[in-house]
Short mmCIF file of C-alpha atoms in Angstrom, two decimals:
data_model
loop_
_atom_site.label_atom_id
_atom_site.label_comp_id
_atom_site.label_asym_id
_atom_site.label_seq_id
_atom_site.Cartn_x
_atom_site.Cartn_y
_atom_site.Cartn_z
CA UNK A 115 22.72 -15.73 -24.80
CA UNK A 116 19.41 -14.83 -23.13
CA UNK A 117 16.82 -12.67 -24.81
CA UNK A 118 16.59 -9.01 -23.76
CA UNK A 119 13.69 -7.65 -21.75
CA UNK A 120 11.21 -5.71 -23.85
CA UNK A 121 11.42 -1.91 -23.45
CA UNK A 122 8.47 0.28 -22.56
CA UNK A 123 6.21 1.17 -25.53
CA UNK A 124 5.25 4.84 -25.41
CA UNK A 125 2.71 4.36 -28.24
CA UNK A 126 0.95 1.42 -26.59
CA UNK A 127 -1.72 1.63 -23.87
CA UNK A 128 -1.01 0.18 -20.44
CA UNK A 129 -2.90 -2.69 -18.80
CA UNK A 130 -2.66 -2.84 -15.00
CA UNK A 131 -3.60 -6.14 -13.31
CA UNK A 132 -4.61 -5.42 -9.70
CA UNK A 133 -6.82 -8.30 -8.47
CA UNK A 134 -6.89 -6.90 -4.93
CA UNK A 135 -8.07 -3.38 -5.82
CA UNK A 136 -11.37 -2.18 -4.35
CA UNK A 137 -13.12 1.18 -4.35
CA UNK A 138 -13.26 3.40 -2.37
CA UNK A 139 -9.49 3.42 -2.20
CA UNK A 140 -8.40 2.92 1.40
CA UNK A 141 -5.76 0.18 1.22
CA UNK A 142 -2.24 1.46 0.60
CA UNK A 143 -1.62 -1.04 -2.18
CA UNK A 144 -4.82 -0.03 -3.97
CA UNK A 145 -3.96 3.66 -3.74
CA UNK A 146 -0.42 2.98 -4.94
CA UNK A 147 -1.71 1.20 -8.04
CA UNK A 148 -4.26 3.83 -9.05
CA UNK A 149 -2.12 6.86 -8.31
CA UNK A 150 1.09 5.55 -9.86
CA UNK A 151 -0.45 4.36 -13.11
CA UNK A 152 -3.60 6.42 -13.75
CA UNK A 153 -1.64 9.70 -14.19
CA UNK A 154 0.69 7.94 -16.63
CA UNK A 155 -2.12 8.23 -19.20
CA UNK A 156 -0.93 11.81 -19.76
CA UNK A 157 2.04 10.36 -21.63
CA UNK A 158 0.64 7.27 -23.41
CA UNK A 159 -2.64 6.60 -25.30
CA UNK A 160 -4.58 5.35 -22.26
CA UNK A 161 -4.41 3.16 -19.14
CA UNK A 162 -6.76 0.34 -18.16
CA UNK A 163 -6.72 -0.67 -14.49
CA UNK A 164 -8.39 -4.03 -13.91
CA UNK A 165 -9.36 -4.05 -10.24
CA UNK A 166 -11.08 -6.78 -8.25
CA UNK A 167 -14.47 -5.96 -9.76
CA UNK A 168 -13.87 -2.77 -11.75
CA UNK A 169 -12.49 -1.81 -15.15
CA UNK A 170 -11.27 1.78 -15.13
CA UNK A 171 -10.01 3.65 -18.18
CA UNK A 172 -7.76 6.69 -17.81
CA UNK A 173 -6.99 9.20 -20.52
CA UNK A 174 -4.92 12.37 -20.08
CA UNK A 175 -4.63 11.67 -16.37
CA UNK A 176 -8.37 11.35 -15.69
CA UNK A 177 -10.97 8.60 -15.44
CA UNK A 178 -13.06 8.61 -18.62
CA UNK A 179 -14.98 5.39 -18.00
CA UNK A 180 -15.49 2.84 -15.25
CA UNK A 181 -17.55 -0.33 -15.34
CA UNK A 182 -18.02 -3.19 -12.90
CA UNK A 183 -18.24 -6.97 -13.11
CA UNK A 184 -19.36 -9.60 -10.62
CA UNK A 185 -16.48 -10.99 -8.58
CA UNK A 186 -15.97 -11.95 -4.94
CA UNK A 187 -12.75 -12.83 -3.15
CA UNK A 188 -12.42 -16.27 -1.61
CA UNK A 189 -12.73 -16.08 2.16
CA UNK A 190 -9.58 -16.31 4.24
CA UNK A 191 -10.09 -19.85 5.54
CA UNK A 192 -10.72 -21.31 2.09
CA UNK A 193 -7.79 -19.36 0.64
CA UNK A 194 -5.54 -20.60 3.44
CA UNK A 195 -6.62 -24.21 2.94
CA UNK A 196 -6.05 -24.00 -0.81
CA UNK A 197 -2.61 -22.50 -0.15
CA UNK A 198 -1.60 -25.46 2.01
CA UNK A 199 -3.10 -28.15 -0.22
CA UNK A 200 -1.60 -26.72 -3.41
CA UNK A 201 1.65 -25.42 -1.88
CA UNK A 202 0.58 -22.14 -3.38
CA UNK A 203 0.58 -18.47 -2.45
CA UNK A 204 -2.16 -17.19 -0.15
CA UNK A 205 -2.89 -14.10 -2.24
CA UNK A 206 -3.20 -16.16 -5.41
CA UNK A 207 -5.81 -18.33 -3.73
CA UNK A 208 -7.62 -15.34 -2.25
CA UNK A 209 -7.70 -12.96 -5.19
CA UNK A 210 -7.24 -14.89 -8.45
CA UNK A 211 -10.77 -16.22 -8.79
CA UNK A 212 -12.08 -17.89 -11.98
CA UNK A 213 -14.09 -14.76 -12.78
CA UNK A 214 -11.11 -12.46 -12.43
CA UNK A 215 -9.00 -14.76 -14.60
CA UNK A 216 -11.71 -14.73 -17.25
CA UNK A 217 -11.89 -10.94 -17.43
CA UNK A 218 -8.10 -10.59 -17.32
CA UNK A 219 -7.70 -13.10 -20.15
CA UNK A 220 -10.01 -11.04 -22.37
CA UNK A 221 -7.71 -8.02 -22.03
CA UNK A 222 -4.46 -9.97 -22.16
CA UNK A 223 -5.55 -11.59 -25.43
CA UNK A 224 -5.63 -8.15 -27.07
CA UNK A 225 -2.20 -7.54 -28.63
CA UNK A 226 -2.70 -3.78 -28.36
CA UNK A 227 -1.56 -4.05 -24.73
CA UNK A 228 2.20 -4.23 -25.09
CA UNK A 229 2.72 -2.69 -21.64
CA UNK A 230 1.62 -4.77 -18.64
CA UNK A 231 1.81 -3.86 -14.94
CA UNK A 232 1.42 -6.68 -12.43
CA UNK A 233 0.43 -5.52 -8.98
CA UNK A 234 2.39 -8.06 -6.88
CA UNK A 235 4.54 -10.69 -8.54
CA UNK A 236 1.89 -13.41 -8.23
CA UNK A 237 -0.27 -11.56 -10.80
CA UNK A 238 2.14 -12.82 -13.46
CA UNK A 239 0.44 -16.22 -13.14
CA UNK A 240 -2.47 -14.73 -15.10
CA UNK A 241 -0.53 -15.09 -18.39
CA UNK A 242 1.99 -17.38 -20.04
CA UNK A 243 4.49 -14.88 -21.47
CA UNK A 244 7.35 -12.99 -19.82
CA UNK A 245 8.90 -9.57 -20.10
CA UNK A 246 10.87 -10.84 -23.06
CA UNK A 247 7.71 -10.89 -25.21
CA UNK A 248 5.96 -7.77 -23.88
CA UNK A 249 6.97 -5.03 -21.49
CA UNK A 250 6.01 -6.40 -18.07
CA UNK A 251 6.76 -4.68 -14.79
CA UNK A 252 5.98 -5.99 -11.32
CA UNK A 253 4.95 -3.49 -8.65
CA UNK A 254 6.13 -5.17 -5.47
CA UNK A 255 4.45 -2.92 -2.82
CA UNK A 256 6.38 -4.67 -0.01
CA UNK A 257 9.38 -6.79 0.81
CA UNK A 258 7.36 -10.00 0.55
CA UNK A 259 10.05 -12.11 2.20
CA UNK A 260 9.93 -9.99 5.33
CA UNK A 261 6.17 -9.51 5.02
CA UNK A 262 5.26 -13.19 5.09
CA UNK A 263 7.86 -14.04 7.71
CA UNK A 264 6.33 -11.40 9.98
CA UNK A 265 2.85 -12.78 9.26
CA UNK A 266 4.09 -16.22 10.18
CA UNK A 267 5.69 -14.94 13.38
CA UNK A 268 2.47 -13.19 14.41
CA UNK A 269 0.02 -15.81 13.19
CA UNK A 270 -2.87 -16.59 15.52
CA UNK A 271 -2.83 -20.31 14.73
CA UNK A 272 -0.76 -23.02 13.05
CA UNK A 273 -2.65 -23.09 9.71
CA UNK A 274 -2.19 -19.32 9.31
CA UNK A 275 1.51 -19.68 10.09
CA UNK A 276 1.93 -22.49 7.57
CA UNK A 277 0.04 -20.52 4.88
CA UNK A 278 2.32 -17.51 5.42
CA UNK A 279 5.44 -19.68 5.21
CA UNK A 280 4.10 -21.40 2.07
CA UNK A 281 3.58 -17.97 0.49
CA UNK A 282 7.10 -16.92 1.40
CA UNK A 283 8.46 -20.15 -0.09
CA UNK A 284 6.42 -19.60 -3.28
CA UNK A 285 7.92 -16.11 -3.55
CA UNK A 286 11.43 -17.45 -3.07
CA UNK A 287 10.93 -20.06 -5.78
CA UNK A 288 9.44 -17.46 -8.13
CA UNK A 289 12.44 -15.18 -7.76
CA UNK A 290 14.88 -18.04 -8.30
CA UNK A 291 13.12 -18.93 -11.55
CA UNK A 292 11.90 -15.57 -12.88
CA UNK A 293 14.08 -12.82 -11.41
CA UNK A 294 15.50 -12.00 -14.86
CA UNK A 295 12.18 -12.32 -16.71
CA UNK A 296 10.57 -9.05 -15.62
CA UNK A 297 11.22 -5.51 -14.54
CA UNK A 298 10.55 -4.80 -10.84
CA UNK A 299 9.36 -1.51 -9.37
CA UNK A 300 9.85 -1.10 -5.61
CA UNK A 301 8.47 1.63 -3.37
CA UNK A 302 11.43 1.83 -1.01
CA UNK A 303 15.12 1.00 -1.03
CA UNK A 304 14.36 -1.35 1.86
CA UNK A 305 11.97 -3.35 -0.32
CA UNK A 306 14.47 -3.39 -3.16
CA UNK A 307 17.16 -4.71 -0.82
CA UNK A 308 14.85 -7.49 0.35
CA UNK A 309 14.37 -8.74 -3.21
CA UNK A 310 18.04 -8.22 -4.03
CA UNK A 311 18.99 -10.45 -1.11
CA UNK A 312 17.07 -13.27 -2.79
CA UNK A 313 17.97 -12.34 -6.39
CA UNK A 314 20.88 -9.88 -6.60
CA UNK A 315 20.59 -9.51 -10.38
CA UNK A 316 16.87 -8.76 -10.64
CA UNK A 317 16.13 -5.69 -12.78
CA UNK A 318 14.61 -3.01 -10.58
CA UNK A 319 14.25 0.63 -9.70
CA UNK A 320 12.75 2.55 -6.77
CA UNK A 321 9.88 5.00 -7.09
CA UNK A 322 8.37 6.19 -3.79
CA UNK A 323 4.70 6.31 -2.98
CA UNK A 324 3.01 9.68 -3.19
CA UNK A 325 0.10 11.59 -1.78
CA UNK A 326 -2.70 13.92 -2.82
CA UNK A 327 -1.74 17.32 -1.44
CA UNK A 328 -4.60 18.90 0.46
CA UNK A 329 -5.47 22.53 -0.08
CA UNK A 330 -7.35 22.56 3.21
CA UNK A 331 -6.10 21.21 6.50
CA UNK A 332 -6.51 21.87 10.17
CA UNK A 333 -5.88 25.34 11.51
CA UNK A 334 -3.42 25.97 14.30
CA UNK A 335 -4.10 23.73 17.29
CA UNK A 336 -4.19 25.83 20.48
CA UNK A 337 -2.95 24.38 23.75
CA UNK A 338 -5.46 21.85 25.04
CA UNK A 339 -5.92 19.07 27.57
CA UNK A 340 -7.38 16.77 24.93
CA UNK A 341 -5.45 14.31 22.78
CA UNK A 342 -7.22 12.98 19.69
CA UNK A 343 -5.47 10.14 17.85
CA UNK A 344 -6.49 8.73 14.48
CA UNK A 345 -5.63 5.43 12.80
CA UNK A 346 -6.53 4.92 9.14
CA UNK A 347 -6.31 2.03 6.71
CA UNK A 348 -8.07 -0.99 5.29
CA UNK A 349 -9.65 -2.67 8.30
CA UNK A 350 -9.83 -6.10 6.70
CA UNK A 351 -6.04 -6.36 6.48
CA UNK A 352 -4.20 -8.43 9.09
CA UNK A 353 -1.32 -5.95 9.34
CA UNK A 354 -3.66 -3.14 10.37
CA UNK A 355 -5.47 -5.27 12.95
CA UNK A 356 -2.13 -6.34 14.40
CA UNK A 357 -1.09 -2.68 14.55
CA UNK A 358 -4.22 -1.78 16.51
CA UNK A 359 -3.53 -4.65 18.92
CA UNK A 360 0.04 -3.45 19.34
CA UNK A 361 -1.23 0.03 20.09
CA UNK A 362 -3.64 -1.36 22.69
CA UNK A 363 -0.99 -3.49 24.39
CA UNK A 364 2.18 -1.42 24.04
CA UNK A 365 1.26 2.27 23.82
CA UNK A 366 -2.26 2.79 25.13
CA UNK A 367 -1.53 2.12 28.85
CA UNK A 368 1.06 4.92 29.05
CA UNK A 369 -1.16 7.33 27.11
CA UNK A 370 -4.08 6.56 29.43
CA UNK A 371 -1.95 7.34 32.46
CA UNK A 372 -0.85 10.65 30.90
CA UNK A 373 -4.19 11.82 29.49
CA UNK A 374 -6.92 9.80 31.21
CA UNK A 375 -10.40 10.64 29.94
CA UNK A 376 -8.97 13.39 27.73
CA UNK A 377 -7.74 10.73 25.32
CA UNK A 378 -9.91 10.05 22.25
CA UNK A 379 -9.10 7.47 19.58
CA UNK A 380 -10.68 7.15 16.15
CA UNK A 381 -10.22 4.15 13.86
CA UNK A 382 -11.10 4.94 10.24
CA UNK A 383 -11.13 2.58 7.30
CA UNK A 384 -12.86 0.26 4.91
CA UNK A 385 -14.49 -3.12 5.49
CA UNK A 386 -13.77 -3.59 9.22
CA UNK A 387 -13.70 -7.22 10.28
CA UNK A 388 -15.65 -8.51 13.26
CA UNK A 389 -12.35 -8.64 15.15
CA UNK A 390 -11.74 -4.93 14.50
CA UNK A 391 -15.30 -4.04 15.49
CA UNK A 392 -14.98 -6.02 18.72
CA UNK A 393 -11.63 -4.43 19.50
CA UNK A 394 -13.04 -0.93 19.06
CA UNK A 395 -16.11 -1.78 21.16
CA UNK A 396 -13.99 -3.27 23.95
CA UNK A 397 -11.64 -0.26 24.04
CA UNK A 398 -14.26 2.44 23.55
CA UNK A 399 -12.64 3.67 20.34
CA UNK A 400 -14.63 5.50 17.69
CA UNK A 401 -15.01 3.35 14.56
CA UNK A 402 -15.71 5.06 11.24
CA UNK A 403 -16.26 2.52 8.47
CA UNK A 404 -16.20 3.13 4.72
CA UNK A 405 -16.14 6.91 4.97
CA UNK A 406 -16.04 9.29 1.99
CA UNK A 407 -12.95 11.31 1.12
CA UNK A 408 -14.64 14.41 2.55
CA UNK A 409 -15.40 12.63 5.82
CA UNK A 410 -11.84 11.35 5.99
CA UNK A 411 -10.52 14.89 5.60
CA UNK A 412 -12.80 16.13 8.37
CA UNK A 413 -11.62 13.38 10.70
CA UNK A 414 -7.97 14.23 10.04
CA UNK A 415 -8.69 17.89 10.74
CA UNK A 416 -9.95 16.96 14.22
CA UNK A 417 -6.90 14.83 15.05
CA UNK A 418 -3.88 15.87 17.09
CA UNK A 419 -1.78 12.98 15.76
CA UNK A 420 -2.11 10.04 13.46
CA UNK A 421 -0.72 6.78 14.83
CA UNK A 422 1.35 4.15 13.00
CA UNK A 423 1.80 1.48 15.68
CA UNK A 424 3.03 -1.27 13.38
CA UNK A 425 4.90 -4.21 14.90
CA UNK A 426 5.99 -5.04 11.38
CA UNK A 427 5.48 -2.99 8.23
CA UNK A 428 6.87 -2.63 4.76
CA UNK A 429 4.30 -0.40 3.10
CA UNK A 430 3.17 2.19 5.64
CA UNK A 431 4.87 5.25 4.15
CA UNK A 432 1.65 6.13 2.35
CA UNK A 433 -0.17 6.46 5.68
CA UNK A 434 2.66 8.62 6.93
CA UNK A 435 2.48 10.94 3.92
CA UNK A 436 -1.30 11.07 4.08
CA UNK A 437 -1.12 12.39 7.62
CA UNK A 438 1.49 14.99 6.71
CA UNK A 439 -0.58 16.11 3.71
CA UNK A 440 -3.21 17.30 6.20
CA UNK A 441 -0.62 18.99 8.40
CA UNK A 442 -1.11 16.30 11.08
CA UNK A 443 2.01 14.91 12.83
CA UNK A 444 2.41 11.19 13.48
CA UNK A 445 3.42 8.88 16.31
CA UNK A 446 5.07 5.85 14.78
CA UNK A 447 7.01 2.73 15.59
CA UNK A 448 10.42 2.33 14.00
CA UNK A 449 9.01 -0.30 11.63
CA UNK A 450 7.13 2.40 9.73
CA UNK A 451 10.18 4.53 9.06
CA UNK A 452 10.86 4.74 5.29
CA UNK A 453 14.51 5.53 5.94
CA UNK A 454 16.27 8.84 6.30
CA UNK A 455 13.88 11.73 6.94
CA UNK A 456 14.27 15.27 8.27
CA UNK A 457 13.09 16.15 11.76
CA UNK A 458 9.45 17.17 11.45
CA UNK A 459 7.49 19.04 14.14
CA UNK A 460 6.13 16.68 16.82
CA UNK A 461 6.67 13.55 14.69
CA UNK A 462 8.42 10.57 16.24
CA UNK A 463 9.66 7.12 15.23
CA UNK A 464 9.99 5.12 18.43
CA UNK A 465 9.00 1.80 19.96
CA UNK A 466 9.09 3.32 23.44
CA UNK A 467 5.68 4.43 24.80
CA UNK A 468 7.29 7.20 26.86
CA UNK A 469 8.54 8.86 23.68
CA UNK A 470 5.00 8.91 22.29
CA UNK A 471 3.74 10.42 25.55
CA UNK A 472 6.46 13.09 25.51
CA UNK A 473 5.57 14.23 21.99
CA UNK A 474 1.85 14.14 22.75
CA UNK A 475 2.31 16.28 25.87
CA UNK A 476 4.49 18.73 23.96
CA UNK A 477 1.84 19.18 21.27
CA UNK A 478 -1.07 19.55 23.66
CA UNK A 479 0.77 21.88 26.04
CA UNK A 480 2.29 24.15 23.39
CA UNK A 481 -0.23 23.68 20.61
CA UNK A 482 0.64 23.20 16.93
CA UNK A 483 1.16 26.41 14.97
CA UNK A 484 0.25 27.08 11.33
CA UNK A 485 3.97 27.33 10.59
CA UNK A 486 4.54 23.87 12.01
CA UNK A 487 1.65 22.46 9.99
CA UNK A 488 3.11 24.10 6.90
CA UNK A 489 6.44 22.36 7.57
CA UNK A 490 4.66 19.00 7.59
CA UNK A 491 2.80 19.86 4.39
CA UNK A 492 5.98 21.07 2.67
CA UNK A 493 7.63 17.69 3.20
CA UNK A 494 4.62 15.88 1.72
CA UNK A 495 4.44 18.18 -1.31
CA UNK A 496 7.60 16.75 -2.85
CA UNK A 497 5.76 13.41 -3.10
CA UNK A 498 2.70 14.64 -4.99
CA UNK A 499 1.37 12.04 -7.42
CA UNK A 500 1.64 14.53 -10.31
CA UNK A 501 5.35 15.01 -9.69
CA UNK A 502 5.89 11.27 -9.38
CA UNK A 503 4.10 10.58 -12.69
CA UNK A 504 6.66 12.75 -14.47
CA UNK A 505 9.47 10.84 -12.78
CA UNK A 506 7.84 7.50 -13.60
CA UNK A 507 7.50 8.09 -17.35
CA UNK A 508 11.09 9.31 -17.46
CA UNK A 509 12.22 6.20 -15.59
CA UNK A 510 10.28 3.84 -17.87
CA UNK A 511 11.62 5.48 -21.01
CA UNK A 512 15.17 5.28 -19.72
CA UNK A 513 15.11 1.65 -18.64
CA UNK A 514 18.09 -0.12 -20.10
CA UNK A 515 17.51 -3.30 -22.02
CA UNK A 516 17.87 -6.48 -20.02
CA UNK A 517 20.94 -8.74 -20.15
CA UNK A 518 21.97 -10.22 -23.48
#
């Protein structure tokens, strides 16, 4: 008989291993880590989140201390080469540097941490125990099987394709070997189904991403000839660059025909790559890099729509909710749909450019009322991080023991 998985310890602090996490928080995965686990410190002694170069301590739902340490990611080419040579996982080779391992080991060696969160399943390679010795939960963020297959399909060159396929293969092998060794926390039922297809018996639950609810958002938008679109996200991430290219190639031509010089596009995010900068320069888009939270709010307040033009996506619901939390409707491809949703004013999930144009014309011709903005905000409110923290602690406390 196999040993049971360890239950959650309500009297133990929580250690969160997030080697990818950078401040300011702009990447969806980074936000998901901080906002899911920081508020949990209201219910347990404290939470330590070990980011890429930060150590953040939460108590009673708030940051009480944050320190930094020297650490730099490996660049993409070196990480890709290491992935191929070692038959490894690209994100292991990019994020799990010797320095990060050293700092993580110092915390993992402390037996006070009986609760461990691994952001992405590859973070489990930082230690040599399983969820049968301590409570260990993996936050998946995405359906990694679909994620890496899409990256392979859209790769710009053969080495990038091979690195993506190697990462997918590593994930498959991990699930075959360790599916019953840990708890898994998925953000959508779609993600859960992707892992279940590989390992039907893996122990998992779904907890959606959330959003900070804004107390201030744009006033009613009167009828106007101008259409202002905003795209937000980490601008060093391949998925976001591919989304911008999809927007340029698939949706922009029709919008230009409909709105001409009245069309304005803003790209907002952290650490833009040279490729993103060149794309924005070539297209005449406004690029706002590494903005503050206040600046981000102001940019949303000027926007008619946010855009989610993803040709593939498994983790874009956070961007969707962020837009709604400002009372700003979205234009989205079907890939960004989190599943069943109510009809929301002016929002659309479609891969057809004409549908985007129709919604954009409707909003600019009729304007967007305060009541319609309130409807968008009301949907987002049910996903406030505070509400989700209460659901999370209840879920963790009610987890059944693993198989005997």
